[in-house]
Every structure is written in C-alpha cells, then in structure tokens.
PDB file of C-alpha atoms in Angstrom:
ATOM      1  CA  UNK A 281      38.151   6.639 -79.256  1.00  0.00           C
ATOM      2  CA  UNK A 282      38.205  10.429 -78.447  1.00  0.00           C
ATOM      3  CA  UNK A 283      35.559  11.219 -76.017  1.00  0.00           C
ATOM      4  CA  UNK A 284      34.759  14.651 -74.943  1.00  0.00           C
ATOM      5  CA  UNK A 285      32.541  14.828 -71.946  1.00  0.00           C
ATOM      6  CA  UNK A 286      31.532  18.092 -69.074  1.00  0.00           C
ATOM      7  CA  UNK A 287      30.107  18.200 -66.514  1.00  0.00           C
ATOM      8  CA  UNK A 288      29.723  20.178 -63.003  1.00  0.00           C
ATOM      9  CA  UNK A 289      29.251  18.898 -59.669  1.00  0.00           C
ATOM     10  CA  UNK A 290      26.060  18.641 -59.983  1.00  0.00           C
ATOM     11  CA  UNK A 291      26.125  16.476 -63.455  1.00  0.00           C
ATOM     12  CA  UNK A 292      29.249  14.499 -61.612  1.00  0.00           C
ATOM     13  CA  UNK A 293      27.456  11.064 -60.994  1.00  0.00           C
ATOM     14  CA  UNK A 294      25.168  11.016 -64.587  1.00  0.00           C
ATOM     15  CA  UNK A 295      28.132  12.060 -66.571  1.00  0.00           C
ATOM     16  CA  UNK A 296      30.111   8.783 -64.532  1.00  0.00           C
ATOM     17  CA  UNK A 297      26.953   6.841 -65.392  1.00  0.00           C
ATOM     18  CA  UNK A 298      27.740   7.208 -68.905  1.00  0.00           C
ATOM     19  CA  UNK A 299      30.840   6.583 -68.417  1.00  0.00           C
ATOM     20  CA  UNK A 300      30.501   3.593 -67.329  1.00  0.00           C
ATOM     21  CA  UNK A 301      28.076   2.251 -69.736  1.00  0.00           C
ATOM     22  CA  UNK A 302      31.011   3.255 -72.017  1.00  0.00           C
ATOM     23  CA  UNK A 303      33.079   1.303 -70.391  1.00  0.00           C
ATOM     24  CA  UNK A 304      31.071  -1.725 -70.353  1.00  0.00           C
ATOM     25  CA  UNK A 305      30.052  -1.781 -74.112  1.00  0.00           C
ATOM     26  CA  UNK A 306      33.375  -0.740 -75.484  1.00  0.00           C
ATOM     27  CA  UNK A 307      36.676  -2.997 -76.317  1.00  0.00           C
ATOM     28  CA  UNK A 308      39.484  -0.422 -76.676  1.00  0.00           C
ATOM     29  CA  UNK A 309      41.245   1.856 -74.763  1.00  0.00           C
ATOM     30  CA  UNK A 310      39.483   5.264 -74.807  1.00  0.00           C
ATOM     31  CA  UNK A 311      41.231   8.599 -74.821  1.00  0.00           C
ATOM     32  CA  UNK A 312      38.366  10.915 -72.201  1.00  0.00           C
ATOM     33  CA  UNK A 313      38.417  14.791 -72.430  1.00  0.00           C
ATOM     34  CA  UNK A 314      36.448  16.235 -69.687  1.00  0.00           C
ATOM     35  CA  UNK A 315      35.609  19.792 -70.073  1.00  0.00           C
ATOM     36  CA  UNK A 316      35.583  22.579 -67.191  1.00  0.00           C
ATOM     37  CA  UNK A 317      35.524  26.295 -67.165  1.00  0.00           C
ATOM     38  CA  UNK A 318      39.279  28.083 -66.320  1.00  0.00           C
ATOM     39  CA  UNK A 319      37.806  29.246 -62.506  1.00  0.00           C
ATOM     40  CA  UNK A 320      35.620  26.715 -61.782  1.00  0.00           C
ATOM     41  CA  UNK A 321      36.070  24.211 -59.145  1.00  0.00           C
ATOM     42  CA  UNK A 322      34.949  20.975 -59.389  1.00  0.00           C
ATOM     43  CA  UNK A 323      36.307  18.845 -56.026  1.00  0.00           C
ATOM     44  CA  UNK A 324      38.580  15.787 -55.838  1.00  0.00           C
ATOM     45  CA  UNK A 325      35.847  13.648 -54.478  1.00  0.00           C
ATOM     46  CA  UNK A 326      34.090  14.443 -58.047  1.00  0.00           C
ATOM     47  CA  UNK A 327      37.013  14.099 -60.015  1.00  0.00           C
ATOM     48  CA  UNK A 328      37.843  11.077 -58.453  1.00  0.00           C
ATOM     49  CA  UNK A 329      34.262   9.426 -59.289  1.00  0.00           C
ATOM     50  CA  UNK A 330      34.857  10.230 -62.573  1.00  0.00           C
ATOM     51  CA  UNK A 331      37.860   8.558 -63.024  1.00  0.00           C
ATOM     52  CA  UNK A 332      36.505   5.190 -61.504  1.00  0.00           C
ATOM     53  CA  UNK A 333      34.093   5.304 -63.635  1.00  0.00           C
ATOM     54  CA  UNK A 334      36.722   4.326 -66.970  1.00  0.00           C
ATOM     55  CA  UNK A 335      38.705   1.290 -67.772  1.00  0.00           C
ATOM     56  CA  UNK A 336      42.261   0.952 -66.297  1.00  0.00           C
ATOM     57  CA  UNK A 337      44.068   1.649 -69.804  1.00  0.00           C
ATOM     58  CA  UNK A 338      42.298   4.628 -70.313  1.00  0.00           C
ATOM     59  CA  UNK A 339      43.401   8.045 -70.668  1.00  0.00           C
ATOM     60  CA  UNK A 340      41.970  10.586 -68.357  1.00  0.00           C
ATOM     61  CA  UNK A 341      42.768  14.621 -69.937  1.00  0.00           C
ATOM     62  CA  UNK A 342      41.198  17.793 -67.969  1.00  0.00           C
ATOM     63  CA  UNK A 343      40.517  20.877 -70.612  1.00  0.00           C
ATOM     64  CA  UNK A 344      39.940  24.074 -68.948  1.00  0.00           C
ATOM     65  CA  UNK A 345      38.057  26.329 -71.559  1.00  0.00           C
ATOM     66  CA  UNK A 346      38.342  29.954 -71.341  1.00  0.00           C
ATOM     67  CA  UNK A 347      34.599  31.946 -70.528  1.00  0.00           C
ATOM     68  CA  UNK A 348      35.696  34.096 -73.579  1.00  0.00           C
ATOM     69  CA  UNK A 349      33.541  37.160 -74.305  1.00  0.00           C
ATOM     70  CA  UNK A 350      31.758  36.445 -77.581  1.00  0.00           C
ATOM     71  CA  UNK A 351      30.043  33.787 -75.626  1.00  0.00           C
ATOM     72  CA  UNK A 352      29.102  36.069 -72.646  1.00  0.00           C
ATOM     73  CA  UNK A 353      26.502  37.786 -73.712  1.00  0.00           C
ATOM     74  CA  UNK A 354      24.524  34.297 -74.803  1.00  0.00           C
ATOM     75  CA  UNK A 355      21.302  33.965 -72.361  1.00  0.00           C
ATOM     76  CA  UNK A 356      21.855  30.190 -71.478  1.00  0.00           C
ATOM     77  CA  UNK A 357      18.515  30.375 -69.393  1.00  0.00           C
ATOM     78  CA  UNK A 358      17.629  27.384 -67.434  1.00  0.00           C
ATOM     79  CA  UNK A 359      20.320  25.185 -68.962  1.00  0.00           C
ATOM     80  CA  UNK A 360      23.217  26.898 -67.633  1.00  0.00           C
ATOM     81  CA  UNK A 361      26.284  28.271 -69.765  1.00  0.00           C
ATOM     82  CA  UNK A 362      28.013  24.665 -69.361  1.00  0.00           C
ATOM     83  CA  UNK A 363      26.147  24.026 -72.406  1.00  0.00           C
ATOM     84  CA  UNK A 364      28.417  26.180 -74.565  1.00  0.00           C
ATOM     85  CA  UNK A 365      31.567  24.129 -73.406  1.00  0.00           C
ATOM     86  CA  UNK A 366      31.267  22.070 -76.416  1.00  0.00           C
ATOM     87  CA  UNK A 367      30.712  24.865 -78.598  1.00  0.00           C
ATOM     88  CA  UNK A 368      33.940  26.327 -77.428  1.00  0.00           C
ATOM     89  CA  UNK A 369      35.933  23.404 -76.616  1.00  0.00           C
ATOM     90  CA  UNK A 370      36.302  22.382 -80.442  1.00  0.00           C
ATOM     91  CA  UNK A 371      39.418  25.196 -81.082  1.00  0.00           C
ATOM     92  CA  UNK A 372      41.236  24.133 -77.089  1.00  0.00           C
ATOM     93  CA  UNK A 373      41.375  20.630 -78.016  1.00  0.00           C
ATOM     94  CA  UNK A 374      45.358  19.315 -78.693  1.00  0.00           C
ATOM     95  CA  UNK A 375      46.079  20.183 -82.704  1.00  0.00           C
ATOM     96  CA  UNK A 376      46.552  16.667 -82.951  1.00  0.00           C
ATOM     97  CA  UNK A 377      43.367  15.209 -82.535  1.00  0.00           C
ATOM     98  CA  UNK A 378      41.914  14.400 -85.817  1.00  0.00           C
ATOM     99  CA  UNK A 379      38.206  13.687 -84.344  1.00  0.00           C
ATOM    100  CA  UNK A 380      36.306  13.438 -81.412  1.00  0.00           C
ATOM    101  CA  UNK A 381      33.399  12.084 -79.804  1.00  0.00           C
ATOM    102  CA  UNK A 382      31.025  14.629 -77.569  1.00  0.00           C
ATOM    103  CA  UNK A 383      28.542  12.643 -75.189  1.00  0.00           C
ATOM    104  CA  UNK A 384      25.822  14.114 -72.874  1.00  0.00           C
ATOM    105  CA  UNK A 385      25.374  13.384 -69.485  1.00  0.00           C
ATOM    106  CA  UNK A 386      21.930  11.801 -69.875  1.00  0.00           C
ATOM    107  CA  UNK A 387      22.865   8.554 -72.003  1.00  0.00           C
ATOM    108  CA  UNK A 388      23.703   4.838 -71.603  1.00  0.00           C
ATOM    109  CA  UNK A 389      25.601   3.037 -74.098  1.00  0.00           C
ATOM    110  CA  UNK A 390      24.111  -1.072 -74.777  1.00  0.00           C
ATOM    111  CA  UNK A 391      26.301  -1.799 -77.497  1.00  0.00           C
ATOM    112  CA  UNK A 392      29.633  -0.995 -78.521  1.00  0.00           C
ATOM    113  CA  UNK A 393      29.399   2.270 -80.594  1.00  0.00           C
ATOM    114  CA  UNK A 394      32.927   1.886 -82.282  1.00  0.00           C
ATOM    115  CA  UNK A 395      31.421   1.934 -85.821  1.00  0.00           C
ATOM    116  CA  UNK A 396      29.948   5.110 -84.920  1.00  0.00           C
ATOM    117  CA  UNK A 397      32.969   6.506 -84.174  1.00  0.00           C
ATOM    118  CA  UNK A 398      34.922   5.054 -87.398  1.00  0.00           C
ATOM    119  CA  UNK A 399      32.506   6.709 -89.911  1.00  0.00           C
ATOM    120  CA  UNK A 400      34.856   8.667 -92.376  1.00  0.00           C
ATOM    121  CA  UNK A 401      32.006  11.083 -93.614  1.00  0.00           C
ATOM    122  CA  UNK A 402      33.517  14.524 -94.193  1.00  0.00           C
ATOM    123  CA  UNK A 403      30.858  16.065 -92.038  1.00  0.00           C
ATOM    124  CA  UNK A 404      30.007  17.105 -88.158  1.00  0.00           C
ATOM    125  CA  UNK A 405      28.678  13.358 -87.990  1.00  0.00           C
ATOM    126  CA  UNK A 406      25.294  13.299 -85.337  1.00  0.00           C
ATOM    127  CA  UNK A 407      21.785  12.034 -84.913  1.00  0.00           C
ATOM    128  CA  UNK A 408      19.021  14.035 -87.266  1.00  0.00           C
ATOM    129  CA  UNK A 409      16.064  15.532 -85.726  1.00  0.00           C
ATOM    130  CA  UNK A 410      12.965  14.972 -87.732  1.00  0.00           C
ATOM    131  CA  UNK A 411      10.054  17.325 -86.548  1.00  0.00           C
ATOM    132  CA  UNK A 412       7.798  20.075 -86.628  1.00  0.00           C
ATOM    133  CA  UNK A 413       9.984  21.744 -84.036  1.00  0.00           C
ATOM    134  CA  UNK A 414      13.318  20.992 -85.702  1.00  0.00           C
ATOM    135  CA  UNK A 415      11.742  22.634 -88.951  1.00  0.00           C
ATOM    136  CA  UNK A 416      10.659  25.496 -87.550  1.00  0.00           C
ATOM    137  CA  UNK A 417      14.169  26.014 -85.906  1.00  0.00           C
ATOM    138  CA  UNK A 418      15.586  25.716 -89.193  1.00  0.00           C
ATOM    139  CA  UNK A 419      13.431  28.694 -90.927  1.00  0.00           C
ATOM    140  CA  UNK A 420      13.631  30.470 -87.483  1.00  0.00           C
ATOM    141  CA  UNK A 421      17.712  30.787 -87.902  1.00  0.00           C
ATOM    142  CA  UNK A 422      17.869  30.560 -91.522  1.00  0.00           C
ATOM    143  CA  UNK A 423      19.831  27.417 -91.592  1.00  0.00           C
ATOM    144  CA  UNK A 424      18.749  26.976 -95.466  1.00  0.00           C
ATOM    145  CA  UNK A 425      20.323  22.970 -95.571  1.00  0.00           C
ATOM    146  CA  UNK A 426      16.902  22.314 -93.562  1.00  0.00           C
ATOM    147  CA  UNK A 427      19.078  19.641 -91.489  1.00  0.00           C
ATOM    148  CA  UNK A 428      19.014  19.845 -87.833  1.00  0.00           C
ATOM    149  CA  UNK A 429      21.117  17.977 -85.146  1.00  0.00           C
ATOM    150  CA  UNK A 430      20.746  16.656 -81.765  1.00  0.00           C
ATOM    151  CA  UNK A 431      23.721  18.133 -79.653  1.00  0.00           C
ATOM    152  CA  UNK A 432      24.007  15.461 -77.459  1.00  0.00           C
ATOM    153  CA  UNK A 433      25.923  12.810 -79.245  1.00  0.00           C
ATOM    154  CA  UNK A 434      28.309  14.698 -81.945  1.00  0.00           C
ATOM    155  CA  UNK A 435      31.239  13.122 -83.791  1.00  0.00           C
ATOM    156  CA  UNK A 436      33.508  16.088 -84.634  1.00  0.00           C
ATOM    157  CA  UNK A 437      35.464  15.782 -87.741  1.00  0.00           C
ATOM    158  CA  UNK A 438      38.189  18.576 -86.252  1.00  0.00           C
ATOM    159  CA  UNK A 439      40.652  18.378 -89.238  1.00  0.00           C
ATOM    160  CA  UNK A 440      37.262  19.511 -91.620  1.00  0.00           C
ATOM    161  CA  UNK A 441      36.436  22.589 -88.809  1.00  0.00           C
ATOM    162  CA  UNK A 442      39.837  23.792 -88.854  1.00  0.00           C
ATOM    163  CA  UNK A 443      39.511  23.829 -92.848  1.00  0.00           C
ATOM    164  CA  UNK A 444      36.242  25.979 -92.431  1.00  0.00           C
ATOM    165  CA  UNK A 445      37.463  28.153 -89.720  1.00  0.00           C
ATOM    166  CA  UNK A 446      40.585  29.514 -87.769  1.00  0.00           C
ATOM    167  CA  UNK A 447      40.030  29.982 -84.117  1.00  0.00           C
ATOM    168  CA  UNK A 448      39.218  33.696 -84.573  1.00  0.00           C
ATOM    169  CA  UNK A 449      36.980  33.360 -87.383  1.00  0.00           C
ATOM    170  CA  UNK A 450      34.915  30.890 -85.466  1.00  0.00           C
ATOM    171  CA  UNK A 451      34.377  32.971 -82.533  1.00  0.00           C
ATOM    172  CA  UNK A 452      34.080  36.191 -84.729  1.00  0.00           C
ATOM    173  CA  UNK A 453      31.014  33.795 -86.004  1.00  0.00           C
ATOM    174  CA  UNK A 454      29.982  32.689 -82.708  1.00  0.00           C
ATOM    175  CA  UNK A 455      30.155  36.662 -81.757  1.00  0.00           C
ATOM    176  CA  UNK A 456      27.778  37.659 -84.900  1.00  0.00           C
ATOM    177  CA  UNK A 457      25.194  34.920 -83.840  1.00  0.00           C
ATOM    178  CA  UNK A 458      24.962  35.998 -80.349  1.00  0.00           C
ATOM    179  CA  UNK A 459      22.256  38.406 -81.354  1.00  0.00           C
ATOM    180  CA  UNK A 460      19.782  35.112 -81.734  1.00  0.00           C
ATOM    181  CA  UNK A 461      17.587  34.562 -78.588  1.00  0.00           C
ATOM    182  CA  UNK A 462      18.489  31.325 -78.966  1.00  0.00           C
ATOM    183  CA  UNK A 463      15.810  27.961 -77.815  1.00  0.00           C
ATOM    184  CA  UNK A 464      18.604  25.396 -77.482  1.00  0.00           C
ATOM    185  CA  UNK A 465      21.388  27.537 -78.028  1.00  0.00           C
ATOM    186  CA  UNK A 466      24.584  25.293 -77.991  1.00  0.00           C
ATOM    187  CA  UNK A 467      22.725  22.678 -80.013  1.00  0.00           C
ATOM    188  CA  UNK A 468      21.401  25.764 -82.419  1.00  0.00           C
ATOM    189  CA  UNK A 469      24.522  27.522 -82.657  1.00  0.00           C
ATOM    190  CA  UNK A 470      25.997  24.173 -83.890  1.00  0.00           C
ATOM    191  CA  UNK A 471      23.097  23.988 -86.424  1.00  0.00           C
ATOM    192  CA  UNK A 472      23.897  27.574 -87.871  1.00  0.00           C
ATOM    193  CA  UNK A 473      27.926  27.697 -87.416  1.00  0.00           C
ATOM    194  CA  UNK A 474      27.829  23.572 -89.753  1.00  0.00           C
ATOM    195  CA  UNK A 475      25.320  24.331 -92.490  1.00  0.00           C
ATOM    196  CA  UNK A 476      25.819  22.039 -95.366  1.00  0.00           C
ATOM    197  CA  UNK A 477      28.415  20.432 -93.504  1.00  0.00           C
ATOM    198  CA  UNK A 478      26.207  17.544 -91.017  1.00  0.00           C
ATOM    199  CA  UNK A 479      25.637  14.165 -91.821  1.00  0.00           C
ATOM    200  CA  UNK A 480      23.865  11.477 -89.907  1.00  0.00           C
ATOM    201  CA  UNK A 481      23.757   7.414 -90.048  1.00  0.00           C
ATOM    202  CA  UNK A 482      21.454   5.715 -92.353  1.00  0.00           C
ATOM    203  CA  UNK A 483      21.303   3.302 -89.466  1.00  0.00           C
ATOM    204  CA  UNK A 484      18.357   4.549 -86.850  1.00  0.00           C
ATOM    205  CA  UNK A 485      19.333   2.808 -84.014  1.00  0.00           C
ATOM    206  CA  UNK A 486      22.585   4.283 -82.719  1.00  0.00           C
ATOM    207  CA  UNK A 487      21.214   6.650 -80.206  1.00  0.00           C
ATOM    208  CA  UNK A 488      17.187   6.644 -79.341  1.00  0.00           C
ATOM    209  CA  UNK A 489      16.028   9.807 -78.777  1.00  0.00           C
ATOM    210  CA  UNK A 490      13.861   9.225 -75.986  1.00  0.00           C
ATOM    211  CA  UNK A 491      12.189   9.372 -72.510  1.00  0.00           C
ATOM    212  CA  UNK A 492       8.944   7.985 -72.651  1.00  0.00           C
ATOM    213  CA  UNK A 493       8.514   6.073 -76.021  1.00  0.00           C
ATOM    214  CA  UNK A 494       9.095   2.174 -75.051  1.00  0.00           C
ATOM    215  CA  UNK A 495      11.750   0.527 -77.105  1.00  0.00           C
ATOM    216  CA  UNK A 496      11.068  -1.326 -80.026  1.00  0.00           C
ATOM    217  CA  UNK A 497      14.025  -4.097 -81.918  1.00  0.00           C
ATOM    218  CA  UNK A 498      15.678  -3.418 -77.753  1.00  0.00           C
ATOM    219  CA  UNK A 499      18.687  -5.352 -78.762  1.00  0.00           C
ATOM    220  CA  UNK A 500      19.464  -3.189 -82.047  1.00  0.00           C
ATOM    221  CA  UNK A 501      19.688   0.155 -79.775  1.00  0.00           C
ATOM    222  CA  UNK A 502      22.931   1.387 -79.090  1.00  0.00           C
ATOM    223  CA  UNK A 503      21.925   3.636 -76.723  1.00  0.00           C
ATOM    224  CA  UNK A 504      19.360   5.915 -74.988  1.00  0.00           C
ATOM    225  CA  UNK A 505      19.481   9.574 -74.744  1.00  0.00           C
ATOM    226  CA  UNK A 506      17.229  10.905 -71.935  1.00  0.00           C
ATOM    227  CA  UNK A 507      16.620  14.193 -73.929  1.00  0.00           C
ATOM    228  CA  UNK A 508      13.599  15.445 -71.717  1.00  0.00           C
ATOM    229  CA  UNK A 509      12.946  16.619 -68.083  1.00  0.00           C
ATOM    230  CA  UNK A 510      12.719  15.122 -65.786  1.00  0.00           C
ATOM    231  CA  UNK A 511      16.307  12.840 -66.304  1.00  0.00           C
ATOM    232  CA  UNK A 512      16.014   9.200 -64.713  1.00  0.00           C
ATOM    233  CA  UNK A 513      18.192   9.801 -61.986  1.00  0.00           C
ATOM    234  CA  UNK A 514      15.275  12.270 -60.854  1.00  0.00           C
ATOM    235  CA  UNK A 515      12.130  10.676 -57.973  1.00  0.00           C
ATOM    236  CA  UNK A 516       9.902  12.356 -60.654  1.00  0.00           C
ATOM    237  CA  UNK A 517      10.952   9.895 -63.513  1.00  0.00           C
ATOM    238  CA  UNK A 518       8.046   7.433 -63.875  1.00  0.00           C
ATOM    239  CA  UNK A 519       9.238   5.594 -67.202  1.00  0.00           C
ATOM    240  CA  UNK A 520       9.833   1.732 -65.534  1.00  0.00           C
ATOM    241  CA  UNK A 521      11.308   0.433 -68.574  1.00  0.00           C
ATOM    242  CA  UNK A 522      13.535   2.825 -69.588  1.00  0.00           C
ATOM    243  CA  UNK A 523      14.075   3.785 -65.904  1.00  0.00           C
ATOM    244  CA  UNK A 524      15.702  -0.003 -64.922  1.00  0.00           C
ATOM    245  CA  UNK A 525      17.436   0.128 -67.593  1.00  0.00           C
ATOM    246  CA  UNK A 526      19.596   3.691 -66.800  1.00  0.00           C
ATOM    247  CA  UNK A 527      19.840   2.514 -63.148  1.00  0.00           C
ATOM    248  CA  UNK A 528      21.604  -0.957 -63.906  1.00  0.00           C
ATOM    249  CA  UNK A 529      24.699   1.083 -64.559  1.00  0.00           C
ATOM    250  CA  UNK A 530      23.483   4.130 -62.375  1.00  0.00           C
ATOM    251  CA  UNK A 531      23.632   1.929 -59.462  1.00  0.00           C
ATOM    252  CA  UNK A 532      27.104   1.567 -59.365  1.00  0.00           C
ATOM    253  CA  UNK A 533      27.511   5.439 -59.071  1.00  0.00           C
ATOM    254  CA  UNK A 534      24.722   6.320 -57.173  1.00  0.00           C
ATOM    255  CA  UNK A 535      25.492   4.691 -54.236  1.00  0.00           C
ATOM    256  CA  UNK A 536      22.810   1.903 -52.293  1.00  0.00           C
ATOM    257  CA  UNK A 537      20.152   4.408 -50.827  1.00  0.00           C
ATOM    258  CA  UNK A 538      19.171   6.565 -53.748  1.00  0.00           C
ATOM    259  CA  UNK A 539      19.571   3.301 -56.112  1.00  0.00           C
ATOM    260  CA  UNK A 540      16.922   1.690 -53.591  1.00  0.00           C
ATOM    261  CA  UNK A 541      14.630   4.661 -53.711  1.00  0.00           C
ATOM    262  CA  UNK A 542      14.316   4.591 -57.731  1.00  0.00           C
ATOM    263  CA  UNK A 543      13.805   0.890 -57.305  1.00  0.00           C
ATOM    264  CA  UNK A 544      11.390   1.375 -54.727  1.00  0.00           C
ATOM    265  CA  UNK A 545       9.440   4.094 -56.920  1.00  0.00           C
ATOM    266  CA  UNK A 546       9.557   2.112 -59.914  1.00  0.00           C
ATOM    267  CA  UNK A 547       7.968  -0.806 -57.846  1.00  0.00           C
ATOM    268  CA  UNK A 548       5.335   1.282 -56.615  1.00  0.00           C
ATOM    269  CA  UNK A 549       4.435   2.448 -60.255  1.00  0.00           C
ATOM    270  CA  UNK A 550       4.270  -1.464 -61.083  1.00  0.00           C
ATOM    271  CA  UNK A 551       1.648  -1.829 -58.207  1.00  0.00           C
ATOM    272  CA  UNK A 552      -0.141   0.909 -59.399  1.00  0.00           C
ATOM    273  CA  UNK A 553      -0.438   0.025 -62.818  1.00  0.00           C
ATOM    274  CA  UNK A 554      -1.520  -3.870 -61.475  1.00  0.00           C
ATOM    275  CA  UNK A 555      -3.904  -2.537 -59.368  1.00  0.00           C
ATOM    276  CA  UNK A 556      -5.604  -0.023 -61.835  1.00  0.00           C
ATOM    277  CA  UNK A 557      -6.036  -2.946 -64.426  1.00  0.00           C
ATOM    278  CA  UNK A 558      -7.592  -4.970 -62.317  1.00  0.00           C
ATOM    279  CA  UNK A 559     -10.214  -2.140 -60.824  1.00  0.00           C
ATOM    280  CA  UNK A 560     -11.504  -0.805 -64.059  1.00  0.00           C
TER     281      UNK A 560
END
C-alpha cells in the first residue's frame, strides 16, 4: 500500500503509534510517504522513531511540500497549517503513483485494512459524515452533492485528480476558495475542490469515528479515529476503553513513564467509577 502520513515534532510519537498499529495488522510491504514543509526541521531522533515504527521491507520516502502562496493566506487557527499538507501534497507525489492512502495521526488500525485500500471506485474513496453539522457545512460552502468527508482517512484515486485538474488549475482552485473562513479547512477544502467525485464503503466498520462512544461488534472495527480533543495520548483523556486500547500500541512509542501514567489514570477512573456505584 501507499501511505501518506505528516507530522511535526510534536505529532512524532502518535503519528509512530499509527504506524505501528499498521504494521501489526497489515501483511505486505508498505510503501510510507511522510510529509514535511521545504524549511522545516524535524530532528533525527524524530525521524528515526518514525522509521522503527514500520516493518523491515518497508519503504520509507520524505516529501518536502512547498508553503506555496495560494495556501498562505488560509487562517489554519488552532490546528496549525500542517493540516493543508495533504491538500497540497496530492500534485508533489511521484507521477507514478496511481493511489494513495492518507492517515491521521490520531488512529489505530485492529484489522488489516487492505480491502480498503483495493477498492477500485473512481472516486476520492473516505469515510461519510452523517450529521447536522456535516449538512450545514455542505449548504454553508455550496457543495450541492450534499456528501461530506472525514479528512482523516482518504484513499486518493491520483490518476482520477490529475484527469480533473493540472497542478495549476488545482491551486488556481485552491487560490479562489481561500476567501472561505473555513471550520475544518483542509477537510472542507477537500469537500468543495471533489464534489460529485467522493465515495465511501457500504461497509460501516472500517474506521469508527469516535472518542467517547463505546464500541459495539469490537472485533468488526478496523480501526478508531480519535477525531475529538482531547487525543488519548493526552492526562485529560478519561475514555478507559477506548483509552487501553490506543495505549497497547502507544506503549511501545511512548516510552515506560508516560505509558505508566495513562495506566495509572485510567486505573484511578476504574476506582472511581467502583466506588461511586457502590455509594449511591
């Protein structure tokens, strides 16, 4: 598989997490594109976590995007203008790359997601948002197909964008748009810049979107995406389930002492919980 990934330092050790779960649920080879800004400096120490993080037979490929100017003038707000890497990355991949496979720093893979990846659907192939919000989003940018992605977990079909756009024409796009004060605004610009051209699976269970909902039919989930604040490598996360289960890959990342201070948290919730049953 094609995996596209970014991170800076301070995303490092999540982005290895998932990584790693990668690594644990999948059978082949993978081919991992990790996205930085041309200027930016992320250390050898990071880089090097990164790389531990894959199988031995995989391929390890450093894209440095340029900060080009119709993106500039995007407010990013508190998420940061890493965000737009995957926005821009899609015209700096190599020419021959047919498809690939953007994943967020805040999810775990429990199954292998190759079938994901092999879906031939002549589309920008993600998870569907089904809401209030996502509806409103949709009249809000005029995105008349009324079908609204998640971001996070994208299958780009990159032969089918370079027969809707040429590099220029897709910034020149990107440049128009800018005017939007956007709410999520990689994950909306992706919305506007694909209309009529998304698709998602008919099967529900490849990614849940999730940070506090327990998980139903646990061993059909591929995978968790911790879309909310705050993330479960955070002391504020409180969600014990869905907590243990990021930091039984986290743990090899994190290193002993913050791995024993979620633990120790989580335990203390447990206690909590125990004790507040059995007072009431």
């Amino acid at each position: 598989m094609n995996i596209l990934v970014g991170a800076d330092d301070k995303y490092i050790k999540p982005c290895a997490t998932t990584l790693l779960s990668l690594k644990k649920t999948s059978r082949t080879p993978n081919n991992i594109y990790f996205m930085m800004w041309e200027g930016s400096e992320i250390s050898n120490d990071n880089i090097k976590i990164i790389k531990n993080s894959l199988k031995k037979d995989d391929t390890f490929n450093i894209i440095k995007l340029p900060y080009i100017e119709q993106i500039k003038c995007i407010d990013c707000g508190r998420f940061g203008a890493s965000i737009l890497m995957r926005v821009v990355a899609l015209f700096f991949l190599p020419t021959n790359i047919d498809k690939i496979l953007y994943i967020d720093s805040d999810i775990i893979f429990k199954k292998n997601i190759i079938d994901f990846y092999n879906n031939n659907e002549n589309c920008v192939y993600a998870i569907r948002e089904k809401n209030a919000f996502a509806d409103k989003l949709c009249f809000q940018y005029g995105i008349t197909d009324n079908f609204y992605i998640n971001s996070g977990f994208v299958l780009f079909n990159l032969n089918l964008i370079r027969k809707i756009y040429t590099r220029d024409s897709y910034f020149k796009k990107i440049e128009i748009l800018s005017k939007y004060k956007f709410v999520n605004p990689d994950q909306d610009l992706l919305n506007i810049l694909f209309i009529n051209k998304k698709g998602t699976p008919t099967n529900p269970n490849y990614i849940h979107l999730t940070n506090y909902k327990l998980i139903k039919n646990k061993g059909k989930i591929y995978g968790i995406h911790y879309i909310l604040k705050p993330k479960p490598w955070e002391l504020e996360y409180k969600n014990i389930k869905l907590g243990l289960l990021y930091w039984k890959f986290a743990k090899h990342i994190f290193g002993a002492k913050e791995c024993f201070m979620h633990y120790k948290i989580f335990f203390l919730h447990i206690f909590e919980a125990i004790k507040h049953r059995f007072t009431n």
